XYZ file of C-alpha atoms in Angstrom:
721
model
C 0.000 0.000 0.000
C 3.095 2.242 0.060
C 2.130 3.844 3.338
C -1.306 4.801 2.072
C -4.399 4.549 4.248
C -7.431 2.313 3.689
C -8.106 1.040 0.184
C -11.678 1.753 -0.916
C -13.261 -0.514 -3.506
C -15.271 1.655 -5.916
C -17.243 0.554 -8.972
C -17.952 2.581 -12.111
C -21.387 1.801 -13.533
C -23.229 3.270 -16.478
C -24.865 2.771 -19.862
C -22.747 2.001 -22.914
C -21.399 5.181 -24.554
C -21.955 7.357 -21.477
C -18.234 8.228 -21.185
C -17.578 5.710 -18.429
C -14.392 4.233 -19.899
C -13.082 7.696 -20.815
C -13.546 8.826 -17.223
C -11.961 5.599 -15.933
C -8.894 6.181 -18.114
C -8.725 9.850 -17.088
C -8.729 8.919 -13.377
C -6.436 5.888 -13.401
C -4.068 6.800 -16.241
C -1.489 4.035 -16.613
C -2.359 2.448 -13.272
C -4.857 -0.053 -14.665
C -4.972 -3.593 -15.976
C -7.414 -5.527 -18.126
C -8.491 -9.123 -17.690
C -11.609 -11.284 -17.732
C -14.042 -12.119 -14.962
C -13.429 -15.686 -13.727
C -14.907 -18.271 -16.065
C -16.367 -15.797 -18.583
C -15.119 -13.712 -21.475
C -16.502 -10.379 -20.307
C -13.692 -7.854 -19.978
C -12.731 -6.700 -16.508
C -10.885 -3.402 -15.997
C -9.298 -2.389 -12.700
C -7.258 0.654 -11.798
C -6.033 2.665 -8.833
C -6.050 6.286 -7.776
C -4.341 7.936 -4.797
C -5.966 10.885 -3.060
C -5.156 12.550 0.267
C -3.240 9.521 1.558
C -5.933 7.051 0.555
C -6.087 4.616 -2.314
C -9.202 4.119 -4.389
C -9.465 0.824 -6.241
C -11.667 1.392 -9.277
C -13.472 -1.416 -11.098
C -14.995 -0.464 -14.439
C -18.152 -2.582 -14.707
C -19.440 -3.647 -18.128
C -21.700 -1.075 -19.735
C -25.319 -1.975 -19.035
C -28.725 -0.386 -19.343
C -30.235 -2.118 -16.311
C -29.679 -4.743 -13.603
C -32.317 -7.180 -14.839
C -29.638 -9.796 -15.678
C -31.027 -10.562 -19.124
C -27.527 -10.309 -20.630
C -24.154 -11.571 -19.452
C -22.944 -7.982 -18.922
C -25.921 -7.187 -16.708
C -25.390 -10.368 -14.705
C -21.688 -9.605 -14.180
C -22.369 -6.035 -13.076
C -25.135 -7.094 -10.708
C -23.213 -9.952 -9.128
C -20.194 -7.714 -8.538
C -22.337 -5.128 -6.759
C -24.125 -7.726 -4.621
C -21.285 -10.038 -3.668
C -18.170 -7.799 -3.808
C -20.113 -4.949 -2.182
C -18.039 -1.918 -3.211
C -17.903 0.949 -0.721
C -19.312 3.346 -3.331
C -20.622 3.144 -6.879
C -19.851 6.037 -9.226
C -22.783 6.036 -11.631
C -21.871 7.871 -14.840
C -24.853 9.214 -16.781
C -25.039 11.021 -20.107
C -26.407 14.478 -19.222
C -27.795 14.888 -22.731
C -29.885 11.706 -22.431
C -30.843 11.650 -18.776
C -34.149 9.825 -18.977
C -32.621 6.700 -20.534
C -29.497 6.789 -18.339
C -31.293 7.342 -15.036
C -33.156 4.042 -15.409
C -29.995 2.249 -14.270
C -29.570 4.858 -11.523
C -33.013 4.061 -10.129
C -32.196 0.348 -10.049
C -28.929 1.056 -8.227
C -30.840 3.176 -5.708
C -33.404 0.399 -5.232
C -30.540 -1.968 -4.508
C -29.518 0.488 -1.781
C -25.808 0.704 -2.495
C -24.075 4.044 -1.654
C -24.015 6.078 -4.855
C -22.335 9.145 -6.363
C -23.808 10.419 -9.631
C -21.403 11.757 -12.275
C -23.378 14.016 -14.606
C -21.114 13.483 -17.616
C -21.022 15.308 -20.967
C -22.556 18.344 -19.302
C -21.031 20.471 -22.071
C -22.800 18.502 -24.801
C -26.087 18.858 -22.930
C -25.617 22.613 -22.652
C -24.887 22.758 -26.375
C -28.289 21.254 -27.025
C -29.990 23.824 -24.842
C -30.473 21.433 -21.925
C -29.930 23.068 -18.547
C -29.725 20.758 -15.517
C -29.979 21.915 -11.915
C -27.498 19.424 -10.417
C -28.077 20.636 -6.844
C -31.838 20.130 -7.130
C -31.327 16.726 -8.739
C -29.002 15.793 -5.858
C -31.583 16.960 -3.322
C -34.343 14.932 -4.905
C -32.373 11.731 -5.467
C -30.615 12.027 -2.087
C -27.191 11.324 -3.663
C -24.231 13.601 -4.507
C -24.410 14.813 -8.130
C -21.186 16.083 -9.739
C -21.163 17.622 -13.258
C -18.218 16.256 -15.281
C -16.683 16.320 -18.744
C -14.699 13.065 -18.946
C -12.684 13.859 -22.058
C -11.226 17.037 -20.515
C -11.079 15.867 -16.910
C -13.460 18.638 -15.768
C -15.043 17.771 -12.426
C -12.717 14.800 -11.883
C -11.111 16.135 -8.686
C -14.441 17.039 -7.070
C -15.903 13.668 -8.064
C -13.011 11.781 -6.441
C -13.128 13.846 -3.248
C -16.876 13.350 -2.864
C -16.455 9.629 -3.581
C -13.678 9.305 -0.986
C -15.714 11.210 1.597
C -18.696 8.960 0.911
C -16.546 5.852 1.265
C -14.982 7.110 4.524
C -18.433 7.664 6.029
C -19.324 4.021 5.278
C -23.069 4.648 4.876
C -25.429 1.705 5.296
C -27.228 0.324 2.278
C -30.497 2.238 2.140
C -32.812 0.971 -0.623
C -35.072 3.424 -2.427
C -38.793 2.586 -2.256
C -40.934 3.379 -5.282
C -44.684 2.857 -5.413
C -45.703 0.527 -8.240
C -49.427 1.184 -8.086
C -52.479 -0.459 -6.496
C -52.119 -3.710 -8.452
C -48.526 -4.441 -7.393
C -47.849 -2.638 -4.088
C -50.051 -4.810 -1.794
C -48.508 -8.039 -3.127
C -45.017 -6.520 -3.029
C -45.499 -5.608 0.649
C -46.718 -9.135 1.411
C -43.761 -10.729 -0.371
C -41.296 -8.371 1.309
C -42.639 -9.268 4.766
C -42.368 -13.010 4.050
C -38.813 -12.667 2.681
C -37.733 -10.606 5.696
C -39.227 -13.059 8.177
C -37.529 -16.062 6.543
C -34.205 -14.235 5.897
C -34.287 -15.407 2.290
C -31.174 -14.143 0.427
C -30.099 -11.927 3.353
C -27.364 -10.263 1.273
C -30.129 -8.587 -0.777
C -32.770 -6.051 0.282
C -36.049 -7.929 0.814
C -38.074 -5.547 -1.364
C -35.527 -5.868 -4.180
C -35.753 -9.662 -3.982
C -39.548 -9.434 -4.132
C -39.271 -7.264 -7.246
C -37.046 -9.881 -8.865
C -39.722 -12.531 -8.276
C -42.314 -10.240 -9.875
C -39.950 -9.661 -12.793
C -39.447 -13.449 -13.104
C -35.686 -13.155 -12.578
C -34.601 -16.767 -13.030
C -31.233 -16.350 -11.273
C -32.777 -14.968 -8.075
C -35.620 -17.503 -8.121
C -33.173 -20.398 -8.582
C -31.192 -19.311 -5.525
C -34.431 -18.865 -3.594
C -35.521 -22.417 -4.446
C -32.183 -23.782 -3.228
C -32.399 -21.973 0.131
C -36.125 -22.223 0.917
C -38.154 -24.203 -1.663
C -41.501 -23.771 0.101
C -41.243 -19.996 0.480
C -39.928 -19.628 -3.068
C -42.897 -21.602 -4.378
C -45.302 -19.303 -2.484
C -43.549 -16.195 -3.819
C -43.687 -17.511 -7.379
C -47.406 -18.225 -6.895
C -48.035 -14.656 -5.758
C -46.074 -13.342 -8.763
C -48.097 -15.541 -11.152
C -51.364 -14.297 -9.625
C -50.303 -10.676 -10.166
C -49.281 -11.482 -13.737
C -52.671 -13.066 -14.477
C -54.489 -10.107 -12.926
C -52.484 -7.561 -14.947
C -53.014 -9.484 -18.170
C -56.768 -9.551 -17.605
C -57.155 -5.926 -16.508
C -54.383 -3.883 -18.125
C -53.246 -6.354 -20.800
C -49.733 -5.954 -19.425
C -47.076 -7.697 -17.326
C -45.383 -6.851 -14.004
C -42.092 -6.032 -15.766
C -43.813 -3.437 -17.963
C -45.740 -1.857 -15.079
C -42.589 -1.714 -12.940
C -40.657 -0.104 -15.806
C -43.468 2.438 -16.320
C -43.351 3.481 -12.686
C -39.562 3.742 -12.699
C -39.728 6.012 -15.716
C -42.502 7.906 -13.960
C -40.179 8.436 -11.007
C -37.505 9.703 -13.406
C -39.977 12.004 -15.147
C -40.981 13.524 -11.834
C -37.355 14.241 -10.959
C -36.559 15.757 -14.348
C -39.701 17.894 -14.297
C -38.111 20.066 -11.611
C -34.462 19.852 -12.687
C -34.434 20.240 -16.491
C -35.122 23.424 -18.382
C -36.800 21.462 -21.174
C -39.465 18.822 -21.107
C -38.687 15.171 -20.533
C -38.513 12.783 -23.442
C -42.031 11.407 -23.351
C -44.273 11.232 -26.394
C -45.573 14.513 -27.812
C -49.135 13.750 -26.727
C -48.020 13.158 -23.146
C -45.962 16.342 -23.211
C -48.927 18.353 -24.530
C -51.316 16.979 -21.910
C -48.780 17.554 -19.132
C -48.341 21.138 -20.282
C -52.009 21.687 -19.449
C -52.710 19.523 -16.396
C -49.485 20.415 -14.549
C -49.532 24.098 -15.533
C -48.970 26.329 -12.512
C -52.099 28.362 -13.290
C -54.357 25.972 -15.204
C -53.547 22.840 -13.181
C -55.574 23.812 -10.102
C -58.783 24.888 -11.904
C -58.678 21.738 -14.036
C -58.207 19.570 -10.953
C -61.134 21.124 -9.080
C -63.265 21.033 -12.247
C -62.611 17.314 -12.421
C -63.592 16.920 -8.764
C -66.800 18.888 -9.367
C -67.678 16.669 -12.340
C -67.007 13.609 -10.153
C -69.317 14.809 -7.377
C -71.988 16.021 -9.808
C -72.038 12.603 -11.482
C -72.000 10.849 -8.104
C -74.972 12.896 -6.885
C -77.036 13.324 -10.076
C -76.450 10.098 -11.990
C -76.472 8.060 -8.800
C -79.869 9.498 -7.905
C -81.759 7.456 -10.520
C -80.685 3.938 -9.534
C -80.733 5.074 -5.881
C -84.437 5.931 -6.202
C -85.088 2.502 -7.737
C -83.290 0.673 -4.924
C -85.059 2.885 -2.365
C -88.430 1.912 -3.879
C -87.440 -1.755 -3.815
C -86.464 -1.518 -0.135
C -89.781 0.193 0.694
C -91.787 -2.467 -1.155
C -89.841 -5.251 0.539
C -90.531 -3.687 3.933
C -94.241 -3.289 3.173
C -94.456 -6.875 1.918
C -92.902 -8.261 5.099
C -94.954 -5.891 7.269
C -98.207 -7.083 5.685
C -97.463 -10.790 5.587
C -95.947 -11.513 8.993
C -97.682 -11.794 12.341
C -97.040 -9.101 14.925
C -94.145 -9.765 17.242
C -90.436 -9.208 17.875
C -89.336 -11.203 14.805
C -91.393 -9.015 12.476
C -90.072 -5.852 14.115
C -86.490 -7.150 13.838
C -86.814 -7.888 10.122
C -88.746 -4.736 9.188
C -87.176 -2.133 11.465
C -83.812 -3.725 12.207
C -82.638 -5.524 9.065
C -84.605 -3.879 6.246
C -84.656 -0.451 7.894
C -80.980 -0.610 8.886
C -79.251 -2.423 6.020
C -81.715 -1.170 3.414
C -81.077 2.400 4.491
C -77.400 1.955 3.558
C -77.586 -0.242 0.470
C -79.559 2.389 -1.441
C -76.337 4.381 -1.740
C -74.453 1.634 -3.598
C -74.840 3.378 -7.011
C -73.231 6.539 -5.660
C -70.334 4.533 -4.235
C -69.846 2.692 -7.540
C -69.740 5.973 -9.505
C -67.210 7.485 -7.073
C -64.976 4.414 -7.374
C -65.326 4.528 -11.159
C -63.833 8.031 -11.230
C -61.040 7.131 -8.793
C -60.141 4.042 -10.852
C -60.017 6.173 -14.014
C -57.760 8.737 -12.307
C -55.361 6.026 -11.139
C -55.262 3.949 -14.325
C -54.887 6.932 -16.671
C -51.908 8.422 -14.784
C -53.759 11.601 -13.784
C -53.609 10.795 -10.059
C -49.848 11.375 -10.036
C -50.313 14.681 -11.898
C -52.795 15.799 -9.241
C -50.159 15.089 -6.594
C -47.555 16.945 -8.628
C -49.575 20.178 -8.923
C -50.334 19.993 -5.197
C -46.634 19.733 -4.325
C -46.080 23.454 -3.632
C -49.282 23.664 -1.599
C -48.229 20.626 0.416
C -44.834 22.215 1.086
C -46.566 25.179 2.711
C -48.214 22.895 5.246
C -44.957 21.106 6.014
C -45.442 18.097 3.725
C -44.814 17.359 0.076
C -46.704 16.113 -2.950
C -45.965 12.477 -2.131
C -48.317 12.813 0.842
C -51.114 13.802 -1.527
C -51.407 10.288 -2.994
C -52.597 8.723 0.312
C -54.914 11.711 0.794
C -56.565 11.133 -2.590
C -56.768 7.398 -1.834
C -58.546 8.370 1.391
C -61.555 9.436 -0.683
C -62.062 5.739 -1.360
C -61.101 4.185 1.979
C -58.913 5.486 4.792
C -57.387 2.073 5.618
C -55.395 1.470 2.396
C -54.607 5.199 2.379
C -52.952 4.854 5.800
C -50.985 1.871 4.508
C -49.906 3.868 1.425
C -47.974 6.271 3.667
C -45.212 3.628 3.746
C -43.835 5.125 0.527
C -43.003 8.401 2.357
C -39.358 8.271 3.409
C -39.469 10.791 6.271
C -41.012 9.333 9.427
C -42.295 12.721 10.593
C -44.015 13.371 7.244
C -45.366 9.833 7.291
C -46.823 10.293 10.778
C -48.426 13.639 9.927
C -49.941 12.179 6.760
C -51.354 9.268 8.773
C -53.081 11.678 11.148
C -54.644 13.806 8.408
C -55.790 10.999 6.077
C -58.949 10.407 8.201
C -60.099 13.950 7.362
C -60.511 12.822 3.756
C -64.154 11.876 3.267
C -64.075 8.144 2.598
C -66.821 6.322 0.710
C -68.385 5.254 4.033
C -69.214 8.895 4.795
C -70.712 9.491 1.361
C -74.078 7.807 2.164
C -74.486 10.104 5.184
C -73.743 13.176 3.058
C -76.048 12.140 0.234
C -78.908 11.237 2.590
C -78.971 14.674 4.213
C -78.150 16.648 1.095
C -80.869 14.925 -0.964
C -83.360 15.268 1.898
C -82.782 18.933 2.734
C -80.699 20.593 -0.055
C -81.444 18.667 -3.278
C -80.877 21.606 -5.633
C -77.266 22.227 -4.582
C -76.096 18.715 -3.779
C -72.854 18.569 -5.767
C -71.674 21.954 -4.471
C -72.315 20.926 -0.857
C -70.502 17.633 -1.429
C -67.548 19.486 -2.950
C -67.632 21.905 0.007
C -67.510 19.058 2.527
C -64.584 17.403 0.769
C -62.813 20.782 0.492
C -63.411 21.492 4.195
C -61.860 18.124 5.028
C -58.788 19.075 2.997
C -58.643 22.451 4.792
C -58.825 20.774 8.225
C -56.109 18.353 7.116
C -53.884 21.228 5.960
C -54.278 23.170 9.208
C -53.654 20.025 11.250
C -50.518 19.218 9.233
C -49.147 22.714 9.776
C -49.946 22.527 13.504
C -48.291 19.125 13.911
C -45.248 20.184 11.860
C -44.746 23.209 14.141
C -45.293 21.264 17.388
C -45.057 17.469 17.398
C -42.921 16.729 14.323
C -40.418 19.502 13.689
C -37.920 17.318 11.860
C -37.034 18.548 8.373
C -38.870 16.853 5.562
C -37.082 14.366 3.318
C -36.690 15.487 -0.306
C -38.332 13.228 -2.826
C -39.181 12.727 -6.465
C -42.783 12.780 -7.607
C -43.618 9.983 -9.993
C -45.106 11.009 -13.345
C -45.909 7.767 -15.193
C -46.799 7.919 -18.874
C -50.458 8.360 -19.711
C -52.349 5.336 -20.895
C -55.961 5.054 -21.979
C -57.561 2.902 -19.272
C -59.294 -0.168 -20.640
C -62.922 -0.684 -19.746
C -61.954 -3.977 -18.152
C -59.266 -2.473 -15.913
C -61.488 0.371 -14.702
C -64.469 -1.877 -14.023
C -62.285 -4.475 -12.276
C -60.730 -1.882 -9.946
C -64.144 -0.310 -9.369
C -65.701 -3.676 -8.557
C -62.854 -4.715 -6.229
C -63.590 -1.666 -4.075
C -67.391 -1.871 -4.417
C -67.295 -5.508 -3.320
C -65.778 -4.424 -0.004
C -68.730 -2.065 0.456
C -71.200 -4.868 -0.284
C -69.409 -7.198 2.114
C -70.074 -4.667 4.859
C -73.810 -5.152 4.237
C -73.648 -8.753 5.391
C -71.039 -8.090 8.054
C -70.602 -5.118 10.372
C -73.639 -3.176 9.113
C -76.034 -6.116 9.505
C -74.629 -6.947 12.937
C -74.635 -3.285 13.935
C -78.253 -2.866 12.787
C -79.373 -5.891 14.800
C -77.534 -4.653 17.915
C -79.044 -1.182 17.560
C -82.516 -2.697 17.050
C -82.079 -4.882 20.146
C -80.984 -1.909 22.255
C -83.915 0.103 20.936
C -86.529 -2.662 21.299
C -85.785 -3.746 24.862
C -86.685 -3.586 27.701
C -90.493 -3.706 27.468
C -92.477 -2.130 30.284
C -95.678 -4.189 30.412
C -97.441 -1.784 32.747
C -96.757 1.201 30.477
C -97.795 -0.778 27.384
C -101.042 -1.772 29.091
C -101.755 1.884 29.859
C -101.500 2.824 26.165
C -103.676 -0.157 25.222
C -106.343 1.146 27.620
C -106.210 4.592 25.963
C -106.672 3.046 22.529
C -109.588 0.938 23.806
C -111.251 4.061 25.189
C -110.960 5.840 21.838
C -112.436 2.829 20.061
C -115.352 2.743 22.595
C -116.049 6.414 21.977
C -116.154 5.740 18.253
C -118.428 2.769 18.802
C -120.762 5.067 20.748
C -120.800 7.386 17.707
C -119.184 10.215 19.670
C -116.238 10.487 17.236
C -115.814 10.219 13.472
C -113.572 7.666 11.739
C -111.017 10.351 10.981
C -110.944 11.597 14.565
C -110.518 8.050 15.856
C -107.607 7.318 13.474
C -105.866 10.585 14.396
C -106.320 9.926 18.121
C -104.958 6.376 17.854
C -102.018 7.594 15.721
C -101.184 10.186 18.380
C -101.317 7.539 21.124
C -99.032 5.214 19.089
C -96.692 8.109 18.459
C -96.513 8.804 22.178
C -96.025 5.086 22.868
C -93.057 4.978 20.460
C -91.522 8.098 21.978
C -91.740 6.821 25.543
C -90.535 3.345 24.567
C -87.484 4.735 22.772
C -86.660 7.068 25.639
C -86.790 4.205 28.139
C -85.036 1.619 25.944
C -81.386 0.710 26.438
C -80.351 2.865 23.505
C -82.508 5.718 24.770
C -80.746 5.596 28.125
C -77.351 5.644 26.381
C -78.495 8.567 24.252
C -79.799 10.575 27.179
C -76.574 9.894 29.064
C -74.663 11.446 26.139
C -77.124 14.257 25.478
C -75.701 16.838 27.936
C -72.390 16.695 26.053
C -74.014 16.847 22.608
C -76.884 19.275 23.318
C -74.609 22.372 22.914
C -74.168 21.207 19.323
C -77.933 21.116 18.769
C -77.978 17.289 18.696
C -80.728 15.307 20.397
C -80.209 11.846 21.854
C -80.998 10.016 18.606
C -78.370 11.940 16.681
C -75.926 11.340 19.523
C -76.485 7.566 19.466
C -76.174 7.493 15.672
C -72.774 9.183 15.905
C -71.693 6.788 18.639
C -72.571 3.755 16.515
C -70.730 5.306 13.553
C -67.424 4.764 15.350
C -67.526 1.164 14.090
C -68.201 2.201 10.476
C -69.726 5.401 9.148
C -72.444 3.552 7.218
C -73.842 2.404 10.568
C -74.836 6.029 11.225
C -77.430 5.536 8.472
C -78.534 2.079 9.636
C -78.891 3.389 13.209
C -81.078 6.243 12.004
C -83.054 3.734 9.957
C -83.799 1.854 13.189
C -84.381 4.880 15.465
C -86.481 7.007 13.114
C -89.087 4.323 12.471
C -91.931 6.687 11.568
C -95.582 6.394 12.490
C -97.013 5.303 9.154
C -98.217 1.768 8.536
C -96.328 1.900 5.224
C -92.580 1.583 4.929
C -91.389 5.185 4.539
C -87.982 6.085 3.175
C -85.489 7.251 5.785
C -85.301 10.573 3.953
C -89.025 11.169 4.506
C -88.769 10.190 8.150
C -85.929 12.632 8.776
C -87.818 15.429 7.050
C -90.827 14.906 9.313
C -88.919 14.444 12.593
C -89.822 17.174 15.092
C -89.734 18.042 18.775
C -92.804 18.119 20.991
C -93.315 21.817 20.239
C -93.408 21.113 16.501
C -89.980 22.587 15.660
C -87.884 20.451 13.262
C -85.087 18.371 14.758
C -82.957 18.869 11.660
C -82.614 22.605 11.252
C -79.991 23.933 8.755
C -77.534 24.629 11.600
C -77.966 21.151 13.082
C -77.497 19.559 9.649
C -74.351 21.616 8.988
C -72.875 20.751 12.399
C -73.844 17.093 12.024
C -72.243 16.707 8.575
C -69.046 18.419 9.742
C -68.978 16.216 12.843
C -69.281 13.097 10.638
C -66.504 14.459 8.418
C -64.018 15.076 11.241
C -64.608 12.690 14.148
C -63.329 9.160 14.903
C -62.817 7.675 11.406
C -63.612 4.015 12.141
C -62.142 1.169 14.156
C -60.357 -0.316 11.115
C -58.598 2.996 10.408
C -57.493 3.377 14.025
C -56.043 -0.144 13.940
C -54.244 0.727 10.683
C -52.728 3.817 12.353
C -51.598 1.650 15.262
C -49.983 -0.886 12.894
C -48.200 1.727 10.783
C -47.045 3.878 13.721
C -46.272 0.774 15.853
C -47.910 2.455 18.839
C -51.354 2.458 20.452
C -50.416 5.831 21.903
C -50.529 7.518 18.490
C -53.705 5.639 17.526
C -55.487 6.858 20.678
C -54.116 10.342 20.111
C -55.804 10.313 16.690
C -59.096 9.269 18.321
C -59.126 12.046 20.902
C -57.789 14.744 18.592
C -60.273 14.100 15.766
C -63.290 13.676 18.050
C -62.424 16.746 20.132
C -61.921 18.806 16.985
C -65.249 17.578 15.565
C -67.064 18.631 18.745
C -65.419 22.072 18.680
C -66.268 22.728 15.013
C -69.897 21.607 15.404
C -70.204 23.680 18.588
C -68.953 26.827 16.828
C -71.256 26.264 13.849
C -74.361 25.853 16.005
C -73.659 28.497 18.636
C -72.357 31.228 16.319
C -75.045 30.421 13.766
C -77.756 30.668 16.460
C -76.502 34.119 17.450
C -76.532 35.354 13.860
C -79.899 33.932 12.843
């Protein structure tokens, strides 16, 4: 070593014709030798460089476009990186053709190896009018980026010093995580967990190994079979299932989808670092010019949201009315054909009134999921996140957090799980806490019920307002938490901009149905069980003495009619009033009535009576149960099965004033928007934060905030009106 310090093994990696060999020769000069890798004919170049008392051993890897190991050169390069584990890799990229060259960079980052990026031929790029912000590119990729001109030696000294410094620091391998979309990510997470637990191929990052199984990498799979045949067989089965699904829905393969998302990641990085557009097709470039425009992007995004809510409310109204009629007729049929008794009341008021009150909103849910599936499959979802990036920065987050927030419109649980792609723990935690403020599909039936019952002419605008208010609450909460609980600086990132593709009818309908099926499964699960529990609590206990007293009153009215002292109409009205009073007193004295009256002192300042209070309490399990609870509690006094909407419209206090005044409705809808999301979401927060403390914090913060907002709406509104 001639008295030199530690020798640092460094690899040079890059595409063919990127200037890699020129730079290698410029650095090593005559201190190099050429041979072959053991057992193969691929050329192996090694050289040495001395700097500041240290020796750098440089290995010039074969030129390769990727690490997929389809060619011998790719296999050699990959095996050297994995098994020789150089201290640093100098990745040379052609600055005039960044999109193509950075594909290898992304794969190196996914492998996790410490990297220094040499932005070579920077002069040629400038000659073509391409300006690259190397500092911004470094910030976004989280690796040092050094502009170089290999043929003249420009940037060589800085590159070597940065490389030596990187090697001296001995950073741990830190694999880059890229989201590969809703079809691949869940399976990838499952495979990664299984690989980690079994320590399969421990020299490789578990996620990278999982990707190789999805890409059908025969070399990795062969080694997996040798080490753990059973696990390898399971992983191959999962990969085959994903392949079949992608062929049926998107007419594509995992390798193609993975490549698309990698190029999308590259496009997002270049969008902010190049002075000219990335090298996508002209149609993509033209569309991106519009939808990501700093002035037009926002109006177009909110126009799209308005169209989505208008279609959800208006188009969904027609099949909703048909299902509502069917539920009413089913209730009337059962009511007229069964003998009086608890079983009849359970079926009519509990099951049909509870579950039927929720299932009528299925068309609206399907339409909402249809739009979300189209946004995801077309590539527009990532553009929406991109245009929101600057706004997200102002609240202490970044555009990457916007993807889980948009997913939250469908369901908060997978949205919470999607925060895994956010590198910074503080940003991930904040995003987890604000996702529940996104109005999930479970809240949509509550919104539509009240909007269609009380504000039918302005439904889509009110829906848009509720969703916008949820985003506002999320933004304020994020800023508050960033300034108090999570002050750590955010981690820079690259927004993924995948190429546009025209979604196939099959892919959109499949994704829509996958989500809608979960909603239907709730009908036979938690909503049915919840409706039966609510009915039981509302039906029992029976006070025989009180019931007998009402029966006596009815008998007296009938005797008066028999004595011709009252008309038929007067008798029917008198009996209806007695039955109404019977129902009121029974509900008040039932188990659920006692629970409601126990809660009422806390909820009365919000304008909520005990029935509203109980409905909100039951909604902690799932927001749809708010509707099924109301379907059970607001039974109505008619012998016919009335729609829940009609029953709410006619609900009044003893003095005749309506229970659901505009202020009460506004406070109620905002309370539903903000408070306790659902048990499944809280469990998801606990799993992702690895702490019940944070999950319970989310419960108390959201519920307390909901109470405060509803209180201000009702009290301030009452003073002004």
